[in-house]
Amino acid sequence: MRNSILYALAFASGVLCDDATFLSRPDLQPSLLNVTKNDDSDKLSDDYIFIAPWVPGEIPQAQTHIGPHIFTSDGELVWTGYGYLANSIANFMPTKYNGEDAMSFYEGNVGDTGVGFGSYRLMDQSFDIKAKVGLKQPFLHDFHEFQMTGQHTAAFSTYHAVPYNFSDVDGATDDNKWVFENIVTEIDVNTDEVLFQWNSLDHIHVNDSKVKDTLQSDGKDSNRPFDYMHLNSIEKDESGNFLISCRHLWSVYYIDGKSGEVIWTLGMSDGGSDWELEDVAEFGYQHHARWVDPEVIGKDKEDDVKYISIFDNGKSGAANTTPLRENPRGIILKLDSSDGATSDKDKIGKVTLVQDFYPPEESDRSPSQGSVQVLSNGNVFIGWGSTPKVSEHTVDGTLIFAATINDGDHESYRAFKGPFSGKPKDVPALVSVYNEEDDKTKFYISWNGATDVKSWNLYGGDAEDDMNEIKSGISNDKFETTYEADGYYAYTKVEAVSSNGSTIDEGHAQTYFQK
């Protein structure tokens, strides 16, 4: 069993520092969820919440509250990666790798243009990095998407600045010379071998873009290419094809996983749509397109009917862009290609709105980022992107849970729920503080990332090898547990106890004095 004497960094001249979020771990400066609605906990998914607060394009050296975080379903902190990982982490999500529950995230730079240049990591539930992905190509990759496509295969997004002839692009001038080519790559995670690669300029014309007015400022040099497409999500389906979302085209595309040809386009790009959209199903500047299992949302499976979820931002917020709508929303759409679904013989079928989901406050706006996740219990979990909030809804749109990240000053690109069983390799943290005035010792106990601890057993005494039980069965239901006992104990120890009564690990501490 691992043992450690834990010396409290929060103490200076024997005085307890009140500025630490958690006194057992004053070195951590985590984000917290400020829960504003939790009216019907019985309807909530039991899964854990995964977010990675950040300040895109602005990562000060002393930045606090950033990095990957995991919370219980009702918003209590379980694990923070603050200080354990770099200061620019995004797209933190639960996944599977080689059949085991794992987590993936992007690590790298994020510029003020909303584009990333970095690579990806896969981490197990003991917080060990198991794979570093995207290191063998002659360019860096983007934060928007990293999605496992198999046991050890994954697809991800890349923005590659390339010279371009803009002569056939509306609104372009001779000053416009550079464009971002978006790349979809599928690799073998174990080897970094490229299995499939798709280049946007081979298949989608730059003139299809909905943001050509930004050519007034963009596309003039390689540091700020024209971002005509803005790829932000990729999902491979059971047929081996890829569904991709392109924010600056107001469209999603279905790509053949072998030839790379565009099978169909759905949306409002200047290149048109292969589907008829009813007015309430229109979307713009969207993120995070995903296939939806109809049975999970209470629909029958039909051969000619598919469902997708999308985070519909509605607006961009960038200069020289035209909004579709002011309010963001999550949406589930029905794609019906059965006979008679549309009267337009040039269309594959008709797209209708199944359900939309609105943010916790009517005034909330999300001009960038965001995610929609249909959960296994039929609920819908939404990360509101540049509005630093998360919410959970029943499938009929009813809001049952809402929380703000900190005080609303830290965004999370996406937010997810998923299974988690944390088994950290460090030991429980214990700080013991004796108050001479009232002759009491207060204990602060935590274990960053541990999910199997049901209770704590607390011991104290005059020597490390001579301690008696102070209290057993102290409930563990928060990130940090506090307990107070009469008297002074020079040395203290805490045992982490599982639900079956076995001791998982222990932490030791010397007691500090406070007047």
Short mmCIF file of N, CA and C in Angstrom, two decimals, residues 294-415:
data_model
loop_
_atom_site.label_atom_id
_atom_site.label_comp_id
_atom_site.label_asym_id
_atom_site.label_seq_id
_atom_site.Cartn_x
_atom_site.Cartn_y
_atom_site.Cartn_z
N PRO A 294 -32.89 6.01 -33.73
CA PRO A 294 -34.30 6.40 -33.56
C PRO A 294 -34.96 5.78 -32.33
N GLU A 295 -34.59 4.55 -31.99
CA GLU A 295 -35.23 3.88 -30.87
C GLU A 295 -34.91 4.56 -29.54
N VAL A 296 -33.74 5.19 -29.44
CA VAL A 296 -33.36 5.89 -28.20
C VAL A 296 -34.27 7.09 -27.96
N ILE A 297 -34.73 7.72 -29.04
CA ILE A 297 -35.61 8.89 -28.89
C ILE A 297 -37.08 8.53 -29.10
N GLY A 298 -37.39 7.22 -29.03
CA GLY A 298 -38.77 6.79 -29.09
C GLY A 298 -39.37 6.71 -30.47
N LYS A 299 -38.53 6.57 -31.50
CA LYS A 299 -39.00 6.46 -32.87
C LYS A 299 -38.74 5.05 -33.40
N ASP A 300 -39.57 4.62 -34.36
CA ASP A 300 -39.39 3.32 -34.99
C ASP A 300 -38.25 3.38 -36.01
N LYS A 301 -37.54 2.28 -36.17
CA LYS A 301 -36.55 2.18 -37.22
C LYS A 301 -37.24 1.97 -38.56
N GLU A 302 -36.88 2.77 -39.56
CA GLU A 302 -37.43 2.66 -40.90
C GLU A 302 -36.29 2.71 -41.90
N ASP A 303 -36.40 1.94 -42.97
CA ASP A 303 -35.32 1.82 -43.94
C ASP A 303 -34.97 3.16 -44.58
N ASP A 304 -35.96 4.00 -44.84
CA ASP A 304 -35.74 5.23 -45.59
C ASP A 304 -35.77 6.48 -44.70
N VAL A 305 -35.62 6.28 -43.41
CA VAL A 305 -35.65 7.42 -42.48
C VAL A 305 -34.42 7.38 -41.57
N LYS A 306 -33.74 8.52 -41.47
CA LYS A 306 -32.59 8.67 -40.58
C LYS A 306 -32.80 9.90 -39.70
N TYR A 307 -32.06 9.94 -38.59
CA TYR A 307 -32.13 11.08 -37.68
C TYR A 307 -30.72 11.58 -37.37
N ILE A 308 -30.58 12.88 -37.27
CA ILE A 308 -29.31 13.46 -36.85
C ILE A 308 -29.57 14.56 -35.81
N SER A 309 -28.58 14.78 -34.95
CA SER A 309 -28.62 15.89 -34.00
C SER A 309 -27.55 16.90 -34.41
N ILE A 310 -27.83 18.18 -34.15
CA ILE A 310 -26.93 19.27 -34.52
C ILE A 310 -27.02 20.36 -33.46
N PHE A 311 -25.88 21.00 -33.16
CA PHE A 311 -25.91 22.23 -32.38
C PHE A 311 -25.99 23.38 -33.38
N ASP A 312 -27.12 24.06 -33.38
CA ASP A 312 -27.39 25.15 -34.32
C ASP A 312 -27.05 26.48 -33.65
N ASN A 313 -25.87 27.02 -33.97
CA ASN A 313 -25.46 28.29 -33.37
C ASN A 313 -26.33 29.45 -33.84
N GLY A 314 -26.73 29.41 -35.11
CA GLY A 314 -27.60 30.45 -35.65
C GLY A 314 -26.88 31.69 -36.11
N LYS A 315 -25.75 32.00 -35.50
CA LYS A 315 -24.98 33.19 -35.86
C LYS A 315 -23.51 32.92 -35.60
N SER A 316 -22.65 33.76 -36.15
CA SER A 316 -21.21 33.60 -36.00
C SER A 316 -20.62 34.57 -34.99
N GLY A 317 -21.00 35.83 -35.10
CA GLY A 317 -20.40 36.84 -34.24
C GLY A 317 -19.16 37.46 -34.84
N ALA A 318 -18.59 36.83 -35.88
CA ALA A 318 -17.40 37.37 -36.54
C ALA A 318 -17.79 38.52 -37.46
N ALA A 319 -16.83 39.38 -37.73
CA ALA A 319 -17.08 40.51 -38.61
C ALA A 319 -17.43 40.03 -40.02
N ASN A 320 -18.29 40.79 -40.69
CA ASN A 320 -18.66 40.52 -42.08
C ASN A 320 -19.37 39.18 -42.26
N THR A 321 -20.14 38.76 -41.27
CA THR A 321 -20.95 37.55 -41.39
C THR A 321 -22.41 37.89 -41.12
N THR A 322 -23.30 37.16 -41.78
CA THR A 322 -24.74 37.41 -41.67
C THR A 322 -25.37 36.32 -40.82
N PRO A 323 -26.10 36.66 -39.74
CA PRO A 323 -26.72 35.63 -38.91
C PRO A 323 -27.95 35.03 -39.57
N LEU A 324 -28.23 33.77 -39.24
CA LEU A 324 -29.49 33.14 -39.62
C LEU A 324 -30.55 33.44 -38.57
N ARG A 325 -30.16 33.34 -37.30
CA ARG A 325 -31.04 33.66 -36.17
C ARG A 325 -30.18 34.06 -34.98
N GLU A 326 -30.78 34.66 -33.99
CA GLU A 326 -30.05 35.12 -32.82
C GLU A 326 -29.87 34.03 -31.77
N ASN A 327 -30.90 33.20 -31.60
CA ASN A 327 -30.88 32.22 -30.51
C ASN A 327 -30.24 30.91 -30.94
N PRO A 328 -29.32 30.38 -30.12
CA PRO A 328 -28.80 29.04 -30.40
C PRO A 328 -29.81 27.98 -29.95
N ARG A 329 -29.62 26.78 -30.43
CA ARG A 329 -30.51 25.68 -30.03
C ARG A 329 -29.85 24.36 -30.39
N GLY A 330 -30.23 23.33 -29.69
CA GLY A 330 -29.94 21.98 -30.13
C GLY A 330 -31.12 21.48 -30.94
N ILE A 331 -30.86 20.68 -31.97
CA ILE A 331 -31.96 20.18 -32.79
C ILE A 331 -31.76 18.71 -33.12
N ILE A 332 -32.87 18.01 -33.26
CA ILE A 332 -32.89 16.67 -33.83
C ILE A 332 -33.72 16.75 -35.11
N LEU A 333 -33.15 16.30 -36.20
CA LEU A 333 -33.80 16.38 -37.51
C LEU A 333 -34.12 14.98 -38.03
N LYS A 334 -35.20 14.90 -38.78
CA LYS A 334 -35.62 13.66 -39.45
C LYS A 334 -35.33 13.79 -40.94
N LEU A 335 -34.58 12.83 -41.48
CA LEU A 335 -34.25 12.79 -42.90
C LEU A 335 -35.07 11.68 -43.53
N ASP A 336 -36.10 12.06 -44.29
CA ASP A 336 -37.06 11.10 -44.85
C ASP A 336 -36.87 11.02 -46.36
N SER A 337 -36.38 9.87 -46.85
CA SER A 337 -36.17 9.68 -48.29
C SER A 337 -37.17 8.68 -48.87
N SER A 338 -38.24 8.40 -48.13
CA SER A 338 -39.25 7.45 -48.63
C SER A 338 -40.04 8.07 -49.77
N ASP A 339 -40.72 7.24 -50.55
CA ASP A 339 -41.53 7.72 -51.68
C ASP A 339 -42.56 8.72 -51.19
N GLY A 340 -42.63 9.86 -51.87
CA GLY A 340 -43.62 10.88 -51.54
C GLY A 340 -43.22 11.82 -50.43
N ALA A 341 -42.02 11.65 -49.86
CA ALA A 341 -41.59 12.54 -48.78
C ALA A 341 -41.45 13.98 -49.27
N THR A 342 -41.02 14.14 -50.51
CA THR A 342 -40.91 15.47 -51.10
C THR A 342 -41.52 15.44 -52.50
N SER A 343 -42.06 16.57 -52.90
CA SER A 343 -42.62 16.70 -54.25
C SER A 343 -41.60 17.21 -55.25
N ASP A 344 -40.42 17.57 -54.74
CA ASP A 344 -39.36 18.08 -55.60
C ASP A 344 -38.55 16.89 -56.12
N LYS A 345 -38.67 16.62 -57.42
CA LYS A 345 -38.03 15.44 -58.00
C LYS A 345 -36.51 15.54 -58.00
N ASP A 346 -35.97 16.74 -57.79
CA ASP A 346 -34.51 16.90 -57.75
C ASP A 346 -33.91 16.69 -56.37
N LYS A 347 -34.78 16.43 -55.37
CA LYS A 347 -34.30 16.25 -54.01
C LYS A 347 -34.38 14.77 -53.58
N ILE A 348 -33.46 14.39 -52.69
CA ILE A 348 -33.45 13.02 -52.17
C ILE A 348 -34.69 12.76 -51.31
N GLY A 349 -35.07 13.75 -50.53
CA GLY A 349 -36.19 13.62 -49.60
C GLY A 349 -36.37 14.91 -48.84
N LYS A 350 -37.10 14.84 -47.73
CA LYS A 350 -37.40 16.04 -46.95
C LYS A 350 -36.84 15.93 -45.54
N VAL A 351 -36.36 17.06 -45.02
CA VAL A 351 -35.83 17.15 -43.67
C VAL A 351 -36.77 17.98 -42.82
N THR A 352 -37.21 17.40 -41.70
CA THR A 352 -38.13 18.10 -40.81
C THR A 352 -37.56 18.12 -39.39
N LEU A 353 -38.03 19.07 -38.62
CA LEU A 353 -37.60 19.21 -37.22
C LEU A 353 -38.38 18.25 -36.34
N VAL A 354 -37.65 17.42 -35.59
CA VAL A 354 -38.27 16.53 -34.61
C VAL A 354 -38.44 17.26 -33.29
N GLN A 355 -37.36 17.90 -32.82
CA GLN A 355 -37.40 18.60 -31.54
C GLN A 355 -36.26 19.61 -31.48
N ASP A 356 -36.52 20.73 -30.85
CA ASP A 356 -35.42 21.67 -30.57
C ASP A 356 -35.30 21.86 -29.07
N PHE A 357 -34.11 22.29 -28.65
CA PHE A 357 -33.75 22.41 -27.24
C PHE A 357 -33.08 23.78 -27.05
N TYR A 358 -33.62 24.55 -26.11
CA TYR A 358 -33.15 25.92 -25.95
C TYR A 358 -32.33 26.09 -24.67
N PRO A 359 -31.48 27.13 -24.63
CA PRO A 359 -30.58 27.31 -23.48
C PRO A 359 -31.34 27.68 -22.22
N PRO A 360 -30.67 27.60 -21.07
CA PRO A 360 -31.33 27.86 -19.79
C PRO A 360 -31.96 29.25 -19.69
N GLU A 361 -31.33 30.25 -20.30
CA GLU A 361 -31.87 31.60 -20.28
C GLU A 361 -32.17 32.05 -21.71
N GLU A 362 -33.30 32.72 -21.89
CA GLU A 362 -33.70 33.17 -23.23
C GLU A 362 -32.67 34.10 -23.84
N SER A 363 -31.96 34.83 -22.99
CA SER A 363 -30.98 35.80 -23.48
C SER A 363 -29.64 35.17 -23.86
N ASP A 364 -29.45 33.89 -23.58
CA ASP A 364 -28.17 33.24 -23.87
C ASP A 364 -27.91 33.21 -25.39
N ARG A 365 -26.68 33.53 -25.75
CA ARG A 365 -26.25 33.47 -27.15
C ARG A 365 -24.99 32.61 -27.23
N SER A 366 -24.85 31.86 -28.30
CA SER A 366 -23.67 31.01 -28.47
C SER A 366 -23.18 31.14 -29.91
N PRO A 367 -22.48 32.23 -30.22
CA PRO A 367 -22.01 32.41 -31.59
C PRO A 367 -20.89 31.46 -32.00
N SER A 368 -20.31 30.74 -31.04
CA SER A 368 -19.27 29.77 -31.42
C SER A 368 -19.34 28.55 -30.51
N GLN A 369 -18.77 27.44 -30.99
CA GLN A 369 -18.62 26.20 -30.23
C GLN A 369 -19.99 25.58 -29.92
N GLY A 370 -20.00 24.49 -29.14
CA GLY A 370 -21.25 23.87 -28.74
C GLY A 370 -21.36 22.41 -29.16
N SER A 371 -22.21 21.66 -28.45
CA SER A 371 -22.39 20.23 -28.73
C SER A 371 -23.76 19.77 -28.28
N VAL A 372 -24.26 18.73 -28.94
CA VAL A 372 -25.52 18.09 -28.59
C VAL A 372 -25.26 16.58 -28.53
N GLN A 373 -25.57 15.97 -27.41
CA GLN A 373 -25.35 14.54 -27.22
C GLN A 373 -26.66 13.88 -26.80
N VAL A 374 -27.14 12.96 -27.61
CA VAL A 374 -28.31 12.16 -27.24
C VAL A 374 -27.82 11.01 -26.37
N LEU A 375 -28.31 10.97 -25.13
CA LEU A 375 -27.84 9.99 -24.16
C LEU A 375 -28.60 8.67 -24.28
N SER A 376 -28.05 7.64 -23.67
CA SER A 376 -28.63 6.30 -23.80
C SER A 376 -30.02 6.20 -23.19
N ASN A 377 -30.35 7.09 -22.24
CA ASN A 377 -31.68 7.06 -21.62
C ASN A 377 -32.69 7.93 -22.38
N GLY A 378 -32.28 8.49 -23.52
CA GLY A 378 -33.16 9.32 -24.32
C GLY A 378 -33.06 10.79 -24.02
N ASN A 379 -32.39 11.17 -22.94
CA ASN A 379 -32.20 12.59 -22.65
C ASN A 379 -31.20 13.19 -23.63
N VAL A 380 -31.16 14.52 -23.64
CA VAL A 380 -30.24 15.24 -24.51
C VAL A 380 -29.39 16.17 -23.64
N PHE A 381 -28.06 16.02 -23.75
CA PHE A 381 -27.12 16.83 -22.97
C PHE A 381 -26.45 17.82 -23.91
N ILE A 382 -26.43 19.08 -23.50
CA ILE A 382 -25.95 20.14 -24.39
C ILE A 382 -24.87 20.96 -23.70
N GLY A 383 -23.76 21.17 -24.41
CA GLY A 383 -22.76 22.15 -24.02
C GLY A 383 -22.99 23.39 -24.86
N TRP A 384 -23.12 24.55 -24.21
CA TRP A 384 -23.54 25.75 -24.93
C TRP A 384 -22.37 26.58 -25.43
N GLY A 385 -21.18 25.95 -25.53
CA GLY A 385 -20.06 26.57 -26.21
C GLY A 385 -19.64 27.88 -25.60
N SER A 386 -19.70 28.96 -26.39
CA SER A 386 -19.23 30.26 -25.93
C SER A 386 -20.12 30.86 -24.84
N THR A 387 -21.31 30.32 -24.64
CA THR A 387 -22.06 30.57 -23.41
C THR A 387 -21.67 29.47 -22.43
N PRO A 388 -20.95 29.79 -21.36
CA PRO A 388 -20.33 28.75 -20.51
C PRO A 388 -21.35 28.04 -19.61
N LYS A 389 -22.22 27.28 -20.24
CA LYS A 389 -23.25 26.55 -19.52
C LYS A 389 -23.41 25.15 -20.10
N VAL A 390 -23.96 24.25 -19.29
CA VAL A 390 -24.35 22.92 -19.75
C VAL A 390 -25.79 22.69 -19.30
N SER A 391 -26.49 21.83 -20.02
CA SER A 391 -27.87 21.54 -19.65
C SER A 391 -28.24 20.14 -20.09
N GLU A 392 -29.24 19.59 -19.41
CA GLU A 392 -29.79 18.30 -19.80
C GLU A 392 -31.31 18.46 -19.94
N HIS A 393 -31.84 17.81 -20.98
CA HIS A 393 -33.25 17.94 -21.32
C HIS A 393 -33.84 16.55 -21.53
N THR A 394 -35.13 16.41 -21.27
CA THR A 394 -35.82 15.21 -21.72
C THR A 394 -36.04 15.34 -23.22
N VAL A 395 -36.39 14.25 -23.87
CA VAL A 395 -36.45 14.23 -25.32
C VAL A 395 -37.52 15.16 -25.89
N ASP A 396 -38.49 15.56 -25.04
CA ASP A 396 -39.51 16.51 -25.50
C ASP A 396 -39.08 17.96 -25.33
N GLY A 397 -37.82 18.19 -24.92
CA GLY A 397 -37.28 19.54 -24.80
C GLY A 397 -37.31 20.12 -23.41
N THR A 398 -37.92 19.43 -22.44
CA THR A 398 -38.02 19.96 -21.08
C THR A 398 -36.66 20.05 -20.41
N LEU A 399 -36.31 21.20 -19.89
CA LEU A 399 -35.04 21.41 -19.19
C LEU A 399 -35.13 20.82 -17.78
N ILE A 400 -34.22 19.90 -17.44
CA ILE A 400 -34.23 19.29 -16.11
C ILE A 400 -32.95 19.56 -15.33
N PHE A 401 -31.90 20.03 -16.00
CA PHE A 401 -30.64 20.32 -15.31
C PHE A 401 -29.94 21.44 -16.05
N ALA A 402 -29.39 22.38 -15.29
CA ALA A 402 -28.60 23.46 -15.89
C ALA A 402 -27.51 23.88 -14.92
N ALA A 403 -26.35 24.21 -15.45
CA ALA A 403 -25.24 24.67 -14.63
C ALA A 403 -24.37 25.63 -15.42
N THR A 404 -23.81 26.60 -14.72
CA THR A 404 -22.87 27.56 -15.29
C THR A 404 -21.46 27.18 -14.87
N ILE A 405 -20.51 27.27 -15.79
CA ILE A 405 -19.12 26.98 -15.48
C ILE A 405 -18.53 28.17 -14.73
N ASN A 406 -18.15 27.94 -13.47
CA ASN A 406 -17.64 28.99 -12.59
C ASN A 406 -18.65 30.14 -12.53
N ASP A 407 -18.18 31.36 -12.78
CA ASP A 407 -19.05 32.53 -12.77
C ASP A 407 -19.41 32.97 -14.19
N GLY A 408 -19.25 32.05 -15.13
CA GLY A 408 -19.59 32.38 -16.51
C GLY A 408 -18.45 32.99 -17.29
N ASP A 409 -17.22 32.79 -16.81
CA ASP A 409 -16.08 33.41 -17.47
C ASP A 409 -15.14 32.41 -18.15
N HIS A 410 -15.54 31.13 -18.21
CA HIS A 410 -14.71 30.12 -18.87
C HIS A 410 -15.58 29.26 -19.77
N GLU A 411 -15.29 29.28 -21.06
CA GLU A 411 -16.04 28.49 -22.03
C GLU A 411 -15.54 27.05 -22.04
N SER A 412 -16.36 26.16 -22.55
CA SER A 412 -15.93 24.79 -22.86
C SER A 412 -16.39 24.49 -24.28
N TYR A 413 -15.45 24.16 -25.15
CA TYR A 413 -15.78 23.94 -26.56
C TYR A 413 -16.95 22.98 -26.71
N ARG A 414 -16.89 21.85 -26.05
CA ARG A 414 -17.98 20.89 -26.02
C ARG A 414 -18.19 20.43 -24.58
N ALA A 415 -19.28 19.69 -24.35
CA ALA A 415 -19.54 19.06 -23.05
C ALA A 415 -20.22 17.72 -23.31
#
